[in-house]
XYZ file of C-alpha atoms in Angstrom:
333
model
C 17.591 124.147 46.448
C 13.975 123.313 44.760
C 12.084 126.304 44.023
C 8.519 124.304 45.664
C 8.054 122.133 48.618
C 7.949 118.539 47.556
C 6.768 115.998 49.780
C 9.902 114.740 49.960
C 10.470 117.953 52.361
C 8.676 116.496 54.922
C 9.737 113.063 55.311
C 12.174 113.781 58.404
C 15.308 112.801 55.797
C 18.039 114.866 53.689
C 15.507 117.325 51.770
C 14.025 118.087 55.377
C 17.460 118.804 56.635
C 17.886 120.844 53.884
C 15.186 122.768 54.150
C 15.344 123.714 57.952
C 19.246 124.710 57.543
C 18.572 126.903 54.679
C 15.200 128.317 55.587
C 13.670 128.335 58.761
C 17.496 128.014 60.747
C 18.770 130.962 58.355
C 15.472 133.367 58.978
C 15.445 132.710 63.036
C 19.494 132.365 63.473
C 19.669 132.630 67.246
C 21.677 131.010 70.018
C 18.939 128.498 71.144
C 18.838 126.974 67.438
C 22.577 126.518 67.375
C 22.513 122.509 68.697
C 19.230 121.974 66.493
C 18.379 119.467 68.690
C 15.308 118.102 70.130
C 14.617 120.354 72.686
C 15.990 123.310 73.451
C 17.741 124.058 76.680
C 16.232 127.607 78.306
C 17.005 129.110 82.067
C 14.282 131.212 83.436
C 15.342 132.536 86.872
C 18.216 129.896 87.158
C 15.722 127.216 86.467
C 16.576 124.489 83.556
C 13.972 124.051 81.920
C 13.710 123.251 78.295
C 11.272 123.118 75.273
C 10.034 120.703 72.349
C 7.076 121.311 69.912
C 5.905 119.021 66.921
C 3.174 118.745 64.486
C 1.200 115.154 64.276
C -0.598 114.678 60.756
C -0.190 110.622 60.602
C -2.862 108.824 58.438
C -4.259 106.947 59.714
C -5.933 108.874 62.864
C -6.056 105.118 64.633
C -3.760 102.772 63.877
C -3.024 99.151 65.772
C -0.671 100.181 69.158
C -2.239 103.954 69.594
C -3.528 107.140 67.584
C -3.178 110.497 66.372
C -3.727 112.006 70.550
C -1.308 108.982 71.761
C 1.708 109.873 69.269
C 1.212 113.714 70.122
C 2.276 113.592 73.860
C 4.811 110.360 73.359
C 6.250 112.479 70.419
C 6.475 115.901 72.190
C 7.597 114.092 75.581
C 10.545 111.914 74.352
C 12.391 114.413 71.989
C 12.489 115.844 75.785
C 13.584 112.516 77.471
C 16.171 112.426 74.905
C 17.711 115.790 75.569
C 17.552 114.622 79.670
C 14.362 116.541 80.841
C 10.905 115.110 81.949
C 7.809 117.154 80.734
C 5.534 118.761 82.658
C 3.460 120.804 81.028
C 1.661 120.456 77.818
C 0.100 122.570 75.366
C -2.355 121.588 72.115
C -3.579 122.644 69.263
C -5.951 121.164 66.991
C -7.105 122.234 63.311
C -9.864 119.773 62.602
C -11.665 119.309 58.990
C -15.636 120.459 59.181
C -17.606 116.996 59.663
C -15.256 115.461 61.244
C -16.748 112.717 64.000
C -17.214 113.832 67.490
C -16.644 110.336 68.584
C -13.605 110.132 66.855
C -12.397 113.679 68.930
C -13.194 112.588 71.897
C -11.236 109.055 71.769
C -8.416 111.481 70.770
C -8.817 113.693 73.720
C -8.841 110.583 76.054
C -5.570 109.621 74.892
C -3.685 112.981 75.249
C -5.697 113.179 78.846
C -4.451 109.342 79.606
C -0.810 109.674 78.146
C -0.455 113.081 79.765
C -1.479 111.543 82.980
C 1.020 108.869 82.633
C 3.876 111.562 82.724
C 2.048 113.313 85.596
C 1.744 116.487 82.926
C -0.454 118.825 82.598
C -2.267 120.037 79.956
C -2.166 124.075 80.542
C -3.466 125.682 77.305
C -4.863 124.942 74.072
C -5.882 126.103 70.324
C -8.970 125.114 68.123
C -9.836 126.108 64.459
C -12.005 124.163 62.499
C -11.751 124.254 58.830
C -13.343 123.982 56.188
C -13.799 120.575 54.139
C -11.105 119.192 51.959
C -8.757 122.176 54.083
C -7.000 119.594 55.875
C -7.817 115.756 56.260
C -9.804 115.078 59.239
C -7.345 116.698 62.157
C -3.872 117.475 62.916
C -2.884 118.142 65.842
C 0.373 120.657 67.592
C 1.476 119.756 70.748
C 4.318 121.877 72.797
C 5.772 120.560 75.791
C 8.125 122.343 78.540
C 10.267 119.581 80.370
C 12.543 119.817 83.816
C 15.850 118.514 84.031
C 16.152 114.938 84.538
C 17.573 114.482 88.631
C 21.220 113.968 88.494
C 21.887 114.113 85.299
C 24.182 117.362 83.897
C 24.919 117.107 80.049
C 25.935 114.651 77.502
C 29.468 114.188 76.947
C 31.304 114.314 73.626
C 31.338 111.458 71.196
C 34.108 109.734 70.956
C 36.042 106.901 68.878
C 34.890 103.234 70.149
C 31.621 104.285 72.089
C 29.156 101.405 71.860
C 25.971 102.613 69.925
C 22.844 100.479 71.682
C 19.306 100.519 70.400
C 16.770 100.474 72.968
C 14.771 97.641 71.402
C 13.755 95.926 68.008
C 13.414 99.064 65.163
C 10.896 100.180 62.357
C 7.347 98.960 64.018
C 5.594 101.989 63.715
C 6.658 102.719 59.546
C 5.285 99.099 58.907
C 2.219 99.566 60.743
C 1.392 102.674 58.869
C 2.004 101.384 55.836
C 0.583 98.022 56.322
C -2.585 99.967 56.558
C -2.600 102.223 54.045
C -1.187 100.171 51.447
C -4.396 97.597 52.608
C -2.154 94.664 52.464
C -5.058 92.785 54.890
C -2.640 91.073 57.240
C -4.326 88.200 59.123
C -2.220 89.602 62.042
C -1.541 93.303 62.098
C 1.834 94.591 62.782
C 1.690 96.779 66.075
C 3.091 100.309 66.058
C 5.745 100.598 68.829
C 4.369 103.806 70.061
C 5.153 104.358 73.632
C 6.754 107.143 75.821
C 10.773 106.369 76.611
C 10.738 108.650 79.697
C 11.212 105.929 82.193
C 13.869 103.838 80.689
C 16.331 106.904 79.539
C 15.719 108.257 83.234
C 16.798 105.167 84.856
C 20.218 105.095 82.666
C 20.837 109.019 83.467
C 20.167 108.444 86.917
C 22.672 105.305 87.213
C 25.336 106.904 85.016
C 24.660 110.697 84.537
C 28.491 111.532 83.185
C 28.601 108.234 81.197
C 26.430 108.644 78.035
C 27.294 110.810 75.070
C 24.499 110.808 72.920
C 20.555 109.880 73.046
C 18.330 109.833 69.591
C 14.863 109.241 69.515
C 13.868 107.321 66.426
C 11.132 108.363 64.426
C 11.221 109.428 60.667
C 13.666 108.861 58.459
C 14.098 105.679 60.819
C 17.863 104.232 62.252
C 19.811 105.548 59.220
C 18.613 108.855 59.172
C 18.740 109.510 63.437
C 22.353 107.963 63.584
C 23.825 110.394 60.141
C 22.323 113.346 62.430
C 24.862 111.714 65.287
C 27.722 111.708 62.874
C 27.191 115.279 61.294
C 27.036 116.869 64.613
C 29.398 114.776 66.396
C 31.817 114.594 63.503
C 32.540 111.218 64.203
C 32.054 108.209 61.492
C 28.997 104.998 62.375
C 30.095 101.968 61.681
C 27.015 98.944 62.741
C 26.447 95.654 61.915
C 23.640 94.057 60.192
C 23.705 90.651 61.732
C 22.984 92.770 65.203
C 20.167 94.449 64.539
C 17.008 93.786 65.809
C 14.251 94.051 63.478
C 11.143 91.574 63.984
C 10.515 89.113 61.097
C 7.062 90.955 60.571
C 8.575 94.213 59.396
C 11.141 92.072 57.534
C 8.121 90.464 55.940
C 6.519 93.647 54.852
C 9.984 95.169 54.197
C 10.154 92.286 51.578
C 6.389 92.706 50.231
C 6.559 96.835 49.906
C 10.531 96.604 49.033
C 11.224 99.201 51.944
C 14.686 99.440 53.589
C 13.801 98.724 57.134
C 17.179 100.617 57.876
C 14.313 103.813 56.813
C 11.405 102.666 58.550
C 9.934 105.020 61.006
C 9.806 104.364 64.959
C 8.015 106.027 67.817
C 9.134 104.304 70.889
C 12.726 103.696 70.115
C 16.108 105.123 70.638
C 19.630 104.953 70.028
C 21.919 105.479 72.996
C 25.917 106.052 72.563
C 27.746 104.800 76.117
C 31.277 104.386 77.324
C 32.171 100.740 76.537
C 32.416 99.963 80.386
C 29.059 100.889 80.681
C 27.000 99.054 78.350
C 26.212 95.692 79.697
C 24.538 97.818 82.678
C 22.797 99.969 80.066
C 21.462 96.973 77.850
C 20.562 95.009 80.942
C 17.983 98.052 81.991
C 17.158 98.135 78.260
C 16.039 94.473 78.599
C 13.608 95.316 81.531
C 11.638 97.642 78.679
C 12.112 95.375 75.545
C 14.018 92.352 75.313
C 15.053 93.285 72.262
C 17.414 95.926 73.220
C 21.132 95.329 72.294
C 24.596 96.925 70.994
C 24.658 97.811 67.359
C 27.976 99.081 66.282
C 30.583 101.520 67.614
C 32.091 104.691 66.718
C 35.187 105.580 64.678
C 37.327 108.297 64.062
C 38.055 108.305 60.709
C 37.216 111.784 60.280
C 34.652 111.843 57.378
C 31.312 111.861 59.262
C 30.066 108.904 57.478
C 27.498 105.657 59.070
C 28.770 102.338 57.533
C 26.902 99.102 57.450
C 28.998 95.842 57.404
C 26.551 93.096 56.006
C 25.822 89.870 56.270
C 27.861 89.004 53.289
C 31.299 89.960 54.806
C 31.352 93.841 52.810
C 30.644 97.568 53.955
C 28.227 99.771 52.325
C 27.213 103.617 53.521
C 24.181 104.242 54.927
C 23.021 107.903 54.141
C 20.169 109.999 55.284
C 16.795 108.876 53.500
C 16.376 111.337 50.638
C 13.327 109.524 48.402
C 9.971 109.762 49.807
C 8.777 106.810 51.548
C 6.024 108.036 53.867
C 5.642 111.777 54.562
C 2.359 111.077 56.789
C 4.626 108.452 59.347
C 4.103 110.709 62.364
């Protein structure tokens, strides 16, 4: 264990997982923090309910597909779509940088109001501290949603060997945006973040098939390689996908190629992973495809026992795909 925080800590990859097992999961240890998932499952007077809260420090505050106030709600609201509940209520807090533009706060504010709205939330309480100047660049922002359980649906089932694994649409939009931008790479057409709220489409599956799916990811940092070794670890089951499936967009393989990123790492923030019993997954790709056309099956699980994601590549060979431990971006979301 390092004996400082690194930004490496906070890039959503192995040092983060790291650090919350052997910190934060140590000093709280408590049966709610058991699954470590996205949201935690609570019952208050027999009522499932459950609860999510994230941090949003992205640079930059606007950036081509959304914004700082955008990414807060679709952040907070689909790690609760992906643990099956819808939110309803929201809470905020912001710590904003003396001088920053009131302009600039209000655009924010219109996008939690207008992605809030969207999930037919509600905003119910909020925090403000202003700080002073080089104490924190410009604002970041804490959001805290409490979700209901999604109508039908119960609880995922257990992973098991020869699942289909299907991602909900083409992957790593959202890292190349951000770092199209800040590494000022002047693209005559900017790559568009695929920041969106997933509520609608993982709904529609749990409604059609609520005892069908084992597993739902939502993709954001540490991109497809980190979100599927979570899978393995805590399903104990081995990954194996293939790299002539997956969908990544010639403009993040274009600035993959320019920045020498591993797409494989990129961040999203509209995008998930899905793991379905075989019979089902025509159906579930075919709803994918109302949402993006770009949705499709990826790979499959194995049993092999060693909790491991394999990638077979275009050349014919396998290599492992592990959690992203160097620091690419720590600022993604």
């Amino acid at each position: 264990m390092d004996t400082i925080i690194k930004k490496e800590h906070g890039n959503g990859g192995k040092q983060t997982f790291e650090l919350i097992n052997e910190v934060f999961k140590k000093a709280f240890e408590n049966k709610f923090l058991e699954k470590a998932d996205d949201a935690t499952s609570l019952f208050v007077n027999s009522n499932d309910i459950a609860v999510s809260t994230d941090s949003f420090v992205v640079k930059p505050i606007f950036f081509e597909g959304g914004d700082i106030g955008k990414l807060s709600v679709c952040g907070t609201s689909n790690d609760l779509a992906v643990s099956g509940y819808r939110i309803r209520y929201l809470t905020t807090s912001f710590i904003i940088e003396e001088g920053f533009k009131f302009d600039d706060l209000i655009r924010i504010a219109e996008s939690i109001g207008e992605y809030t709205r969207k999930m037919d939330a509600f905003v119910v309480a909020g925090d403000t501290k202003v700080v002073e100047k080089g104490a924190c660049d410009g604002i970041f922002i804490n959001t805290t949603g409490i979700g209901e359980k999604i109508e039908k649906f119960q609880s995922f089932i257990q992973v098991k060997d020869g699942q289909s694994i299907i991602a909900s649409g083409d992957i790593g939009r959202h890292g190349a945006c951000i770092y199209s931008h800040n590494q000022e790479l002047g693209l005559e057409k900017p790559i568009t973040s695929d920041c969106d709220l997933l509520y609608k489409p993982i709904s529609e599956i749990l409604g059609m098939y609520p005892n069908s799916v084992s597993y739902i990811k939502d993709l954001t940092r540490g991109g497809l390689a980190t979100a599927l070794n979570e899978i393995s670890i805590k399903s104990g089951i081995s990954i194996e996908i293939n790299e002539e499936k997956l969908p990544i967009s010639n403009e993040v393989l274009g600035i993959s190629d320019i920045l020498g990123l591993d797409p494989l790492y990129l961040a999203c923030e509209g995008r998930f992973v899905i793991i379905v019993e075989d019979i089902i997954k025509k159906d579930v790709i075919e709803i994918l495809k109302k949402y993006n056309l770009n949705a499709c099956e990826i790979g499959k699980t194995i049993d092999d026992k060693k909790q491991k994601v394999y990638l077979k590549t275009l050349f014919g060979g396998t290599r492992i795909v592990d959690m992203l431990y160097f620091e690419m971006l720590p600022r993604i979301c």
